[in-house]
DNA sequence: GTGAAAGCGCTAACAT
DNA sequence: ATGTTAGCGCTTTCAC
């Protein structure tokens, strides 16, 4: 274990002062060319790297962003995360990640762990538990401690901060309108995430679209549950009904309805058109591939990182007002919906 | 923006010395009960949190682990990552994440960014580029700088450090033996990751098993490519042959061969048995669901974190020797293979 | 052109 | 029981 090189060390070995070394390494014009070169070469030789912790202490900034994500196994969050990571790196920031696992306690704990100077700001998507319990003290505390927060996807109206969201409601309207154009007569609405704000928005968008198209909103064609298990339990009953179109609010619901339909010998898309919210590569790999509402995860992440860093680096007099950025979704038509022949 | 509370602040306002405050807050027996209470209450009032950066500087340790992952969208890595994050948190460590995106340059850059005191150690899976170019200076440098490294899954024999791997070779042998037991006569070997050490190990395990079972290793039944695209291009030709068993080294190969087979009306598993390396929830969601070699991602992550932290916290005289831990895989029989009726 | 000194916030050995 | 001091590694102002 060799000693890590420090300014002090180098100064002693070169018989100059610490500040000379510091200035030489930062290429200050105060220092003469010869000493600069001498110092710089010696530093390279010793593989000197300025201790980041010390620099952070001086700067009162760590150039680090805390990211709190409910579940990294969800490909949507994974995509957003990779967007955050990229944008942050591009601007010289590191990313500390915590996975809340949808638990309020872990979310609070993570924020406390990091709210002591470890990170300059947070990017997060609210855990399910925090969302159902409408618990948001910990977010407000961070903000009032002068640690900015950017929320994405799952947001809390009660908290004033920057936000990046998808136009869930409108996207659902759009998707259902598409099913209507495909002449689906009995459109089912499926959700396994009705406990989340985004789930509710999408479901409401679907209902709105049905009403606007003069469809009757038939409760027998609607499954709104909070978990995949509860969803699966209700799925069989759905097939008692004569459905020819499905709008699924989440990936699980979309895939399971297709799986069931295939088992029953229902032809997709000839007899049943399916559209679902989904990211990941898997919608493409399915047989038939799933037509999706794609949420542009990486863009969401990039926007969130940009907003946060812009705020962090804003000069005192030009701190931006809180903003909510809406990222447009895209309807990706694949094999689970018929081609529109208009 | 209110001032952040510091020891200095509190000391001044309470008319005591900084060290009194420090000791009172850490509940030192040196301090009298009354002052302790006075200080502690005032600190709580002011919402004092010890500045972590300063503490780190003092301790010469950040309790932070740098994790470098080739691709977080790959569910295997996502699972490992969540295992790391959990185990690290349990032991009071934070996790800084970088995504190398399989790029050597990003990998090197990430390590440089963090090798300056920002992290106490690394957990990583070698990027594809580093692996093909056999480039490993950056790893050795970190280690010789006294920043321990734990590699998982994609490892480099040239680098001496702790490692966590899956028994890729044996797992492949086992999987192929299973196909043999199912009386498959023409077993195809498919890989879209033949550039990776793990891909090669699995392919070799497959060949070994074929030979040991007195099968001829027919090159026409083997697709070994480096990318999904190259793989897809070769897939059609495979179906010219009369295959009844498939061993797929990676998820992409497994799913694509099933998709193609279904399109051609080949019945799975009646006419074709498929086993693939895969994690993620998707193998279950497929129709038919995919029989997989499951790699226990979270366990790998946990083990890696444990190994690293144990080394970091080992006392000078009991630093462990470098170790390679092998995590056993599990053959998960689902619908893409026939039931074994022995 | 170079160096001394203060300070970032905290801890801990050492006075008092 | 409380305070003083030094020091972690660095930057930066101010002397020389």
XYZ file of C-alpha atoms (C1' of nucleotides) in Angstrom:
716
model
C 0.000 0.000 0.000
C 1.946 2.975 -1.250
C 1.219 6.414 0.113
C -1.213 8.442 -1.911
C 0.448 11.510 -3.381
C -0.629 14.830 -1.867
C 0.377 18.410 -2.393
C 2.192 18.326 0.903
C 4.249 15.311 -0.108
C 5.198 16.769 -3.442
C 6.030 20.119 -1.894
C 8.388 18.522 0.563
C 10.141 16.362 -1.980
C 10.588 19.284 -4.339
C 11.518 21.743 -1.609
C 8.862 24.239 -2.503
C 5.743 25.354 -0.700
C 2.373 23.683 -0.918
C 0.812 26.656 -2.560
C 3.466 26.716 -5.242
C 2.662 23.158 -6.095
C -1.044 23.855 -6.100
C -0.646 26.839 -8.370
C 1.796 25.087 -10.656
C -0.599 22.228 -11.152
C -3.481 24.530 -11.909
C -1.242 26.299 -14.385
C -1.386 29.611 -12.617
C 0.455 32.458 -14.385
C 1.964 33.389 -11.037
C 4.413 30.524 -11.326
C 7.515 30.515 -13.505
C 7.672 28.184 -16.471
C 10.573 26.108 -15.130
C 8.991 25.367 -11.752
C 5.683 24.655 -13.391
C 7.272 22.038 -15.577
C 9.282 20.592 -12.754
C 6.237 20.279 -10.552
C 3.921 18.999 -13.232
C 6.304 16.316 -14.348
C 6.967 15.200 -10.833
C 3.250 15.086 -10.133
C 2.609 12.966 -13.186
C 5.428 10.677 -12.150
C 3.888 10.242 -8.729
C 0.504 9.788 -10.328
C -0.905 12.643 -8.330
C -4.645 13.139 -8.351
C -6.186 15.942 -6.323
C -8.224 14.464 -3.513
C -11.772 14.990 -4.504
C -13.149 14.991 -1.003
C -10.923 17.860 0.004
C -11.889 19.765 -3.113
C -15.542 19.185 -2.371
C -15.136 20.456 1.144
C -13.581 23.624 -0.177
C -16.150 24.107 -2.926
C -19.154 23.187 -0.809
C -20.379 21.162 -3.723
C -19.846 17.558 -4.651
C -20.913 17.545 -8.278
C -22.959 14.525 -7.392
C -26.642 13.879 -7.964
C -28.711 11.550 -5.816
C -31.091 9.425 -7.845
C -33.855 7.553 -6.059
C -35.745 5.062 -8.135
C -38.543 2.746 -7.070
C -37.314 -0.268 -9.009
C -34.413 -0.628 -11.400
C -35.789 -3.886 -12.806
C -38.591 -1.944 -14.409
C -37.221 -1.128 -17.853
C -38.855 2.259 -17.879
C -36.893 3.323 -14.837
C -33.762 1.699 -16.186
C -34.097 3.795 -19.328
C -34.705 6.992 -17.448
C -31.760 6.186 -15.259
C -29.444 5.702 -18.191
C -30.602 9.050 -19.533
C -29.831 10.715 -16.215
C -26.450 9.079 -16.002
C -25.488 10.181 -19.499
C -26.580 13.766 -19.148
C -25.013 14.044 -15.704
C -21.693 12.661 -16.893
C -21.696 15.000 -19.853
C -21.800 17.873 -17.426
C -19.247 16.426 -15.066
C -21.592 15.091 -12.441
C -21.625 11.716 -10.744
C -24.723 9.814 -9.815
C -25.398 8.110 -6.502
C -28.241 5.662 -6.833
C -30.677 4.374 -4.282
C -33.480 1.965 -4.965
C -36.488 2.628 -2.783
C -38.182 -0.612 -3.735
C -41.451 1.295 -3.485
C -40.914 1.618 0.257
C -41.472 4.940 1.970
C -39.038 4.087 4.708
C -36.194 3.316 2.326
C -36.966 6.465 0.401
C -36.775 8.602 3.528
C -33.662 6.822 4.692
C -31.959 7.318 1.355
C -32.716 11.008 1.354
C -31.421 11.417 4.872
C -28.249 9.516 4.031
C -27.536 11.866 1.185
C -28.868 15.178 2.479
C -25.763 15.940 4.475
C -23.618 17.332 1.744
C -23.146 14.065 -0.086
C -25.215 15.167 -3.053
C -26.003 18.565 -4.511
C -29.517 17.618 -5.550
C -32.002 14.836 -6.123
C -33.758 13.290 -9.067
C -36.470 10.869 -8.075
C -39.697 9.137 -8.858
C -41.994 8.878 -5.857
C -42.314 5.429 -4.303
C -45.667 3.736 -4.384
C -46.000 3.871 -0.627
C -45.245 7.574 -0.436
C -47.723 8.136 -3.191
C -50.593 6.202 -1.634
C -49.932 7.671 1.797
C -49.470 11.135 0.346
C -46.392 11.489 2.485
C -44.027 14.196 1.317
C -42.392 15.821 4.303
C -39.011 14.403 3.339
C -39.136 16.031 -0.078
C -40.107 19.402 1.310
C -37.383 19.173 3.900
C -34.684 18.614 1.302
C -35.957 21.527 -0.721
C -36.063 23.833 2.270
C -32.538 22.655 3.132
C -31.601 24.085 -0.213
C -31.102 20.745 -1.912
C -33.115 20.955 -5.108
C -35.343 18.074 -6.142
C -36.536 17.079 -9.595
C -39.384 14.583 -9.768
C -40.145 12.510 -12.814
C -43.044 10.351 -13.888
C -44.554 9.789 -10.482
C -44.899 13.231 -9.057
C -46.582 14.911 -6.126
C -48.670 18.001 -6.779
C -48.196 19.030 -3.175
C -44.474 19.537 -3.608
C -43.209 22.596 -5.403
C -40.218 21.600 -7.504
C -39.109 20.889 -11.040
C -40.888 17.989 -12.676
C -40.620 15.921 -15.813
C -43.642 13.942 -16.848
C -45.205 12.137 -19.721
C -48.580 13.361 -20.963
C -50.214 10.239 -19.602
C -53.781 11.379 -19.970
C -53.464 12.565 -23.538
C -51.406 9.556 -24.534
C -54.175 7.284 -23.333
C -56.771 9.294 -25.193
C -54.689 9.042 -28.300
C -54.156 5.299 -27.977
C -57.843 4.615 -27.422
C -58.785 6.835 -30.328
C -56.537 4.625 -32.394
C -58.438 1.533 -31.271
C -61.656 3.292 -32.201
C -60.312 4.002 -35.667
C -59.509 0.308 -35.944
C -63.234 -0.198 -35.441
C -62.965 -1.970 -32.142
C -66.405 -2.092 -30.611
C -65.678 -3.508 -27.167
C -62.593 -1.942 -25.722
C -61.213 -3.225 -22.436
C -59.264 -1.033 -20.026
C -56.656 -2.884 -17.987
C -54.393 -1.721 -15.181
C -52.237 -3.379 -12.577
C -50.951 -0.045 -11.303
C -54.097 1.785 -10.313
C -52.436 2.874 -7.099
C -50.073 5.156 -8.996
C -50.851 8.647 -10.214
C -49.724 7.724 -13.701
C -51.940 4.653 -13.713
C -54.975 6.696 -12.787
C -54.219 9.352 -15.367
C -53.972 6.774 -18.119
C -57.148 5.035 -17.030
C -58.997 8.333 -16.929
C -57.686 9.245 -20.345
C -59.052 5.979 -21.651
C -62.476 6.589 -20.157
C -62.529 10.105 -21.503
C -61.766 8.842 -24.991
C -64.467 6.201 -24.763
C -67.041 8.760 -23.733
C -65.987 11.237 -26.376
C -66.411 8.533 -28.980
C -69.881 7.738 -27.669
C -68.927 4.359 -26.269
C -70.586 3.137 -23.125
C -68.088 2.698 -20.330
C -68.820 -0.914 -19.405
C -67.451 -1.803 -15.987
C -67.246 -5.446 -17.018
C -64.564 -4.500 -19.514
C -62.487 -2.680 -16.952
C -59.903 -4.195 -14.643
C -58.273 -1.727 -12.292
C -56.006 -3.344 -9.717
C -53.004 -2.362 -7.645
C -50.810 -5.420 -8.151
C -49.936 -7.936 -10.857
C -51.349 -10.749 -8.720
C -54.696 -9.086 -8.239
C -54.750 -8.401 -11.923
C -54.080 -11.989 -12.928
C -56.871 -13.158 -10.657
C -59.425 -11.070 -12.517
C -58.214 -11.733 -16.013
C -60.137 -14.917 -16.713
C -63.465 -13.236 -16.156
C -62.646 -10.683 -18.803
C -62.694 -13.304 -21.512
C -66.321 -14.118 -20.732
C -66.952 -10.874 -22.494
C -66.620 -10.350 -26.167
C -63.723 -7.920 -26.421
C -62.012 -6.857 -29.615
C -59.720 -4.136 -28.331
C -57.500 -3.693 -25.288
C -55.864 -0.661 -23.829
C -53.395 -1.709 -21.136
C -52.046 0.893 -18.767
C -48.897 -1.068 -17.925
C -46.631 -3.702 -19.386
C -47.758 -6.539 -17.164
C -51.410 -6.109 -18.088
C -50.580 -5.895 -21.784
C -48.480 -9.016 -21.848
C -50.785 -11.100 -19.723
C -53.847 -10.298 -21.755
C -52.019 -11.335 -24.898
C -50.784 -14.538 -23.307
C -54.311 -15.433 -22.235
C -55.795 -14.560 -25.599
C -53.256 -16.728 -27.408
C -53.984 -19.630 -25.095
C -57.660 -19.314 -25.920
C -56.922 -19.304 -29.603
C -58.006 -15.718 -30.108
C -56.154 -14.236 -33.052
C -54.147 -11.088 -32.505
C -54.581 -8.661 -34.186
C -57.350 -10.066 -36.392
C -59.817 -10.614 -33.569
C -58.218 -8.567 -30.831
C -56.192 -5.367 -31.005
C -53.865 -4.639 -28.116
C -52.085 -1.433 -27.201
C -50.078 -1.095 -24.013
C -47.817 1.318 -22.202
C -44.386 -0.284 -22.395
C -40.706 0.369 -22.791
C -37.965 -2.214 -22.907
C -36.965 -4.330 -25.864
C -39.524 -6.940 -25.040
C -42.570 -5.522 -26.704
C -40.658 -6.010 -29.948
C -39.667 -9.563 -29.136
C -43.144 -10.768 -28.278
C -45.060 -12.869 -30.786
C -46.918 -10.990 -32.049
C -44.944 -7.898 -31.135
C -46.835 -5.426 -28.981
C -48.012 -2.044 -30.186
C -46.990 0.372 -27.486
C -47.202 3.824 -26.111
C -43.515 4.524 -25.752
C -42.425 6.957 -23.103
C -38.980 8.046 -24.223
C -37.338 7.105 -20.961
C -33.859 8.369 -21.808
C -35.219 11.772 -22.776
C -37.051 12.028 -19.498
C -33.826 11.273 -17.672
C -31.835 13.759 -19.690
C -34.376 16.498 -19.150
C -34.462 15.852 -15.433
C -30.683 15.995 -15.183
C -30.542 19.144 -17.263
C -33.145 20.879 -15.148
C -31.399 19.950 -11.931
C -27.927 20.919 -13.051
C -29.139 24.167 -14.547
C -30.653 25.057 -11.223
C -27.555 24.008 -9.304
C -25.305 26.088 -11.491
C -27.559 29.099 -11.811
C -26.169 32.307 -10.442
C -27.907 33.702 -7.408
C -29.833 36.286 -9.403
C -31.083 34.022 -12.148
C -32.425 30.962 -10.386
C -35.143 29.596 -12.631
C -38.751 29.295 -11.511
C -40.074 25.787 -10.952
C -41.061 24.198 -14.171
C -42.891 21.064 -15.292
C -41.666 19.620 -18.531
C -43.919 17.328 -20.507
C -42.305 14.740 -22.751
C -44.513 13.573 -25.589
C -45.121 9.869 -26.022
C -45.210 8.015 -29.278
C -47.631 5.365 -30.490
C -45.540 2.541 -31.915
C -47.667 0.356 -34.135
C -46.449 -3.211 -34.228
C -48.129 -6.545 -34.814
C -50.701 -6.522 -32.030
C -52.830 -3.942 -33.828
C -54.192 -4.123 -37.357
C -52.784 -1.769 -39.932
C -54.903 1.306 -40.302
C -55.931 1.322 -43.938
C -57.471 4.769 -44.188
C -31.605 29.849 1.362
C -30.984 29.498 5.043
C -27.513 28.858 6.385
C -26.668 25.232 6.890
C -26.049 24.485 10.563
C -22.442 23.722 11.503
C -20.676 22.970 14.731
C -19.149 26.403 14.626
C -22.519 28.094 14.346
C -24.027 26.127 17.160
C -20.995 26.664 19.360
C -21.188 30.392 18.918
C -24.898 30.624 19.577
C -24.590 28.482 22.675
C -21.426 30.131 23.909
C -19.458 26.934 24.159
C -16.519 25.583 22.205
C -16.754 23.642 18.989
C -15.371 20.500 20.525
C -17.922 20.622 23.310
C -20.641 20.642 20.723
C -18.988 17.850 18.794
C -18.605 15.706 21.860
C -22.081 16.465 23.146
C -23.595 15.402 19.868
C -21.636 12.179 19.793
C -22.808 11.537 23.339
C -19.334 11.550 24.813
C -19.178 10.785 28.541
C -16.787 13.702 28.915
C -19.701 16.120 28.700
C -22.121 16.883 31.511
C -25.712 15.793 31.157
C -27.165 19.333 31.182
C -24.927 20.667 28.421
C -25.432 17.535 26.388
C -29.168 18.033 26.482
C -28.901 21.711 25.783
C -26.674 21.115 22.779
C -28.584 18.175 21.421
C -31.898 19.949 21.592
C -30.544 23.033 19.981
C -28.979 20.945 17.247
C -32.238 19.183 16.548
C -33.984 22.509 16.472
C -31.536 23.800 13.930
C -31.813 20.539 12.016
C -28.091 19.990 12.259
C -26.579 17.218 10.166
C -22.844 16.605 10.282
C -21.336 17.488 6.942
C -20.496 14.220 5.360
C -17.769 15.585 3.148
C -15.846 16.906 6.106
C -16.256 13.610 7.916
C -14.995 11.767 4.879
C -11.952 13.971 4.678
C -11.181 13.227 8.265
C -11.773 9.490 7.955
C -10.051 9.099 4.611
C -12.947 6.958 3.568
C -16.205 7.821 1.878
C -18.225 4.688 2.531
C -19.052 4.773 -1.121
C -18.665 2.073 -3.728
C -18.200 2.785 -7.408
C -20.195 0.435 -9.613
C -19.422 0.279 -13.314
C -21.869 -1.656 -15.412
C -21.859 -2.180 -19.158
C -25.566 -1.722 -19.639
C -28.312 -1.204 -17.113
C -31.014 -2.115 -19.632
C -29.800 -5.690 -19.550
C -31.928 -7.270 -16.840
C -29.071 -9.423 -15.641
C -27.003 -6.367 -14.808
C -30.019 -4.630 -13.356
C -30.509 -7.566 -11.004
C -26.893 -7.697 -9.981
C -26.988 -3.986 -9.423
C -29.979 -4.187 -7.147
C -28.168 -6.875 -5.176
C -25.142 -4.636 -4.810
C -27.229 -1.690 -3.793
C -29.061 -3.683 -1.130
C -26.012 -5.272 0.414
C -24.100 -1.995 0.336
C -26.905 -0.089 2.011
C -27.218 -2.735 4.664
C -23.637 -2.075 5.598
C -23.926 1.674 5.427
C -22.379 2.205 2.025
C -23.604 4.303 -0.850
C -23.285 3.378 -4.469
C -22.087 5.617 -7.291
C -23.062 4.185 -10.632
C -21.491 4.591 -14.020
C -22.677 2.927 -17.181
C -19.827 2.115 -19.510
C -22.128 1.296 -22.387
C -19.568 -1.336 -23.355
C -17.102 1.426 -24.185
C -13.525 1.181 -22.996
C -13.136 4.916 -22.996
C -16.142 5.498 -20.760
C -14.960 2.761 -18.464
C -11.547 4.325 -18.090
C -13.039 7.757 -17.677
C -15.408 6.564 -14.993
C -12.609 4.949 -13.062
C -10.481 8.062 -13.257
C -13.375 10.234 -12.135
C -13.824 8.123 -9.053
C -10.262 7.073 -8.218
C -9.462 10.297 -6.439
C -10.966 9.547 -3.102
C -14.549 9.640 -4.284
C -15.049 5.919 -3.783
C -13.411 3.400 -1.503
C -13.574 0.572 -4.020
C -15.057 -0.669 -7.266
C -17.456 -3.374 -8.328
C -17.579 -3.829 -12.072
C -18.227 -6.049 -15.024
C -15.703 -5.555 -17.795
C -16.959 -3.717 -20.868
C -17.082 -5.561 -24.147
C -14.451 -3.322 -25.676
C -12.025 -3.779 -22.806
C -12.612 -7.479 -23.016
C -11.988 -7.838 -26.745
C -8.981 -5.539 -26.639
C -7.691 -7.227 -23.512
C -7.073 -3.815 -22.053
C -6.720 -3.783 -18.313
C -4.234 -1.140 -17.275
C -6.950 0.935 -15.659
C -7.969 -1.914 -13.386
C -4.435 -2.650 -12.312
C -3.821 1.014 -11.652
C -6.766 1.293 -9.307
C -5.658 -1.787 -7.439
C -2.084 -0.584 -7.099
C -3.489 2.760 -5.916
C -4.982 0.739 -3.109
C -8.539 0.960 -4.360
C -9.825 -2.601 -4.331
C -11.740 -3.944 -7.302
C -14.279 -6.754 -7.434
C -15.166 -8.067 -10.873
C -18.333 -9.986 -11.588
C -19.567 -12.051 -14.504
C -17.241 -10.653 -17.134
C -13.837 -10.976 -15.611
C -10.227 -10.702 -16.693
C -7.851 -13.474 -15.773
C -4.960 -11.068 -16.139
C -6.113 -8.951 -13.213
C -5.589 -10.189 -9.699
C -8.584 -9.242 -7.624
C -11.740 -10.613 -6.035
C -14.220 -12.038 -8.503
C -17.771 -13.329 -8.526
C -18.812 -15.478 -11.408
C -21.375 -17.946 -12.549
C -20.224 -21.435 -13.452
C -20.944 -20.726 -17.084
C -19.225 -23.749 -18.516
C -20.826 -26.264 -16.183
C -24.216 -24.627 -16.466
C -24.093 -25.037 -20.211
C -23.062 -28.669 -19.881
C -25.933 -29.241 -17.536
C -28.468 -27.541 -19.784
C -27.363 -29.483 -22.847
C -27.426 -32.728 -20.906
C -31.004 -31.905 -20.129
C -31.792 -31.541 -23.830
C -30.122 -34.885 -24.416
C -32.310 -36.473 -21.768
C -35.296 -35.022 -23.582
C -34.100 -37.081 -26.539
C -33.259 -34.171 -28.754
C -31.238 -35.475 -31.683
C -30.224 -32.261 -33.410
C -29.229 -29.655 -30.904
C -28.442 -26.144 -32.092
C -26.014 -23.851 -30.277
C -26.829 -20.164 -30.552
C -24.948 -17.101 -29.375
C -25.138 -13.397 -30.030
C -22.435 -12.666 -27.475
C -19.513 -14.683 -28.693
C -17.216 -11.747 -28.082
C -17.646 -12.074 -24.340
C -15.780 -14.451 -22.091
C -19.040 -15.716 -20.652
C -20.427 -16.330 -24.120
C -17.420 -18.410 -25.081
C -17.497 -20.401 -21.875
C -21.134 -21.283 -22.370
C -20.578 -22.229 -26.005
C -17.648 -24.419 -25.076
C -19.651 -26.055 -22.339
C -22.298 -26.873 -24.884
C -19.783 -28.413 -27.292
C -18.218 -30.386 -24.504
C -21.596 -31.820 -23.521
C -22.395 -32.714 -27.113
C -19.114 -34.551 -27.486
C -19.468 -36.317 -24.174
C -22.868 -37.539 -25.251
C -21.442 -38.813 -28.540
C -23.191 -36.216 -30.669
C -21.466 -34.890 -33.731
C -20.758 -31.198 -33.431
C -22.403 -30.001 -36.628
C -21.250 -26.526 -37.621
C -24.505 -25.981 -39.498
C -26.333 -26.102 -36.203
C -24.107 -23.511 -34.620
C -24.507 -19.757 -34.785
C -21.838 -17.817 -32.969
C -22.029 -14.076 -33.537
C -21.003 -10.935 -31.718
C -24.143 -8.860 -32.112
C -27.903 -9.307 -32.187
C -27.991 -8.003 -35.761
C -25.434 -10.494 -37.035
C -27.331 -13.187 -35.227
C -30.679 -12.314 -36.772
C -29.094 -12.367 -40.217
C -28.034 -15.966 -39.803
C -31.134 -17.265 -38.146
C -33.159 -18.089 -41.250
C -30.544 -20.507 -42.524
C -30.760 -22.467 -39.306
C -34.294 -23.532 -40.068
C -33.171 -25.233 -43.264
C -31.862 -27.823 -40.864
C -34.011 -30.176 -38.929
C -33.434 -29.105 -35.317
C -35.324 -30.389 -32.310
C -33.356 -28.774 -29.518
C -31.828 -25.365 -28.913
C -29.325 -24.156 -26.388
C -29.125 -20.365 -26.479
C -26.256 -18.642 -24.779
C -28.084 -15.348 -24.338
C -31.575 -13.984 -24.049
C -31.727 -12.450 -27.485
C -30.821 -15.686 -29.235
C -33.333 -17.637 -27.183
C -36.220 -15.317 -27.851
C -35.520 -14.847 -31.529
C -35.273 -18.541 -32.243
C -38.620 -19.060 -30.544
C -40.205 -16.211 -32.443
C -38.983 -17.637 -35.736
C -40.056 -21.157 -34.873
C -43.547 -19.989 -33.965
C -43.814 -18.076 -37.229
C -42.936 -21.228 -39.113
C -45.558 -23.182 -37.251
C -43.047 -25.322 -35.394
C -44.551 -26.464 -32.111
C -42.685 -25.661 -28.908
C -41.957 -27.809 -26.972
C -43.452 -30.749 -28.883
C -41.197 -30.381 -31.904
C -38.529 -28.087 -30.524
C -37.108 -27.776 -27.015
C -35.506 -24.470 -26.097
C -33.285 -23.594 -23.182
C -31.652 -20.202 -22.845
C -29.574 -18.159 -20.447
C -31.924 -15.462 -19.229
C -32.960 -13.398 -16.259
C -35.701 -10.819 -16.116
C -39.390 -11.454 -15.785
C -39.809 -11.911 -19.494
C -38.922 -15.525 -19.892
C -41.994 -16.209 -17.767
C -44.206 -13.918 -19.773
C -43.361 -15.414 -23.146
C -45.792 -17.783 -24.852
C -44.678 -20.467 -24.318
C -42.633 -19.403 -21.337
C -38.909 -19.983 -21.727
C -36.972 -22.609 -19.814
C -33.907 -20.826 -18.560
C -30.566 -21.087 -16.935
C -31.077 -18.523 -14.211
C -28.044 -16.736 -12.882
C -29.167 -15.445 -9.508
C -28.245 -11.874 -10.298
C -29.059 -10.406 -6.884
C -26.892 -12.996 -5.159
C -23.998 -12.158 -7.395
C -24.384 -8.524 -6.496
C -24.645 -9.231 -2.808
C -21.582 -11.435 -2.838
C -19.579 -8.834 -4.712
C -20.556 -6.125 -2.256
C -19.785 -8.354 0.703
C -16.368 -9.246 -0.634
C -15.496 -5.645 -1.313
C -16.696 -4.299 2.001
C -15.028 -7.094 3.929
C -11.767 -6.185 2.286
C -12.270 -2.474 2.890
C -12.997 -3.008 6.542
C -10.387 -5.673 7.193
C -7.751 -4.777 9.716
C -4.251 -4.366 8.392
C -3.142 -7.794 9.571
C -6.063 -9.782 8.280
C -6.577 -8.609 4.743
C -8.094 -11.553 2.889
C -6.384 -13.185 -0.071
C -7.982 -12.694 -3.460
C -10.850 -15.026 -3.952
C -13.128 -16.078 -6.793
C -16.622 -16.949 -5.736
C -18.745 -19.113 -7.978
C -22.509 -18.739 -7.792
C -24.419 -21.776 -8.931
C -27.043 -21.390 -11.611
C -30.400 -23.055 -11.675
C -32.219 -24.736 -14.546
C -35.752 -23.412 -14.532
C -37.994 -25.690 -16.527
C -40.908 -23.875 -18.064
C -43.029 -24.419 -21.142
C -40.366 -24.347 -23.835
C -39.059 -27.775 -22.849
C -41.023 -30.994 -22.526
C -41.550 -32.459 -19.098
C -38.969 -35.037 -18.282
C -40.969 -38.184 -17.574
C -38.242 -40.362 -16.150
C 7.748 34.240 -8.504
C 7.231 32.083 -4.091
C 5.498 31.238 0.449
C 2.768 31.804 4.757
C -1.614 31.562 6.573
C -6.469 31.101 6.893
C -10.354 28.388 6.274
C -13.813 24.626 4.420
C -16.367 21.316 8.837
C -15.151 17.858 11.511
C -12.571 14.871 15.050
C -9.482 13.778 18.714
C -5.317 14.155 21.377
C -4.032 17.055 24.640
C -4.356 20.757 27.943
C -6.795 23.132 31.743
C -16.342 19.081 32.369
C -14.745 22.218 28.960
C -11.521 24.339 25.777
C -7.356 24.609 22.765
C -4.959 22.876 19.067
C -3.636 20.390 15.213
C -4.680 18.220 11.117
C -7.383 15.731 7.062
C -5.963 17.968 1.527
C -7.006 21.600 -0.898
C -7.585 26.653 -2.588
C -6.837 31.393 -2.259
C -5.719 35.808 -0.344
C -2.191 38.343 1.066
C 2.772 39.141 2.160
C 7.377 39.129 0.881
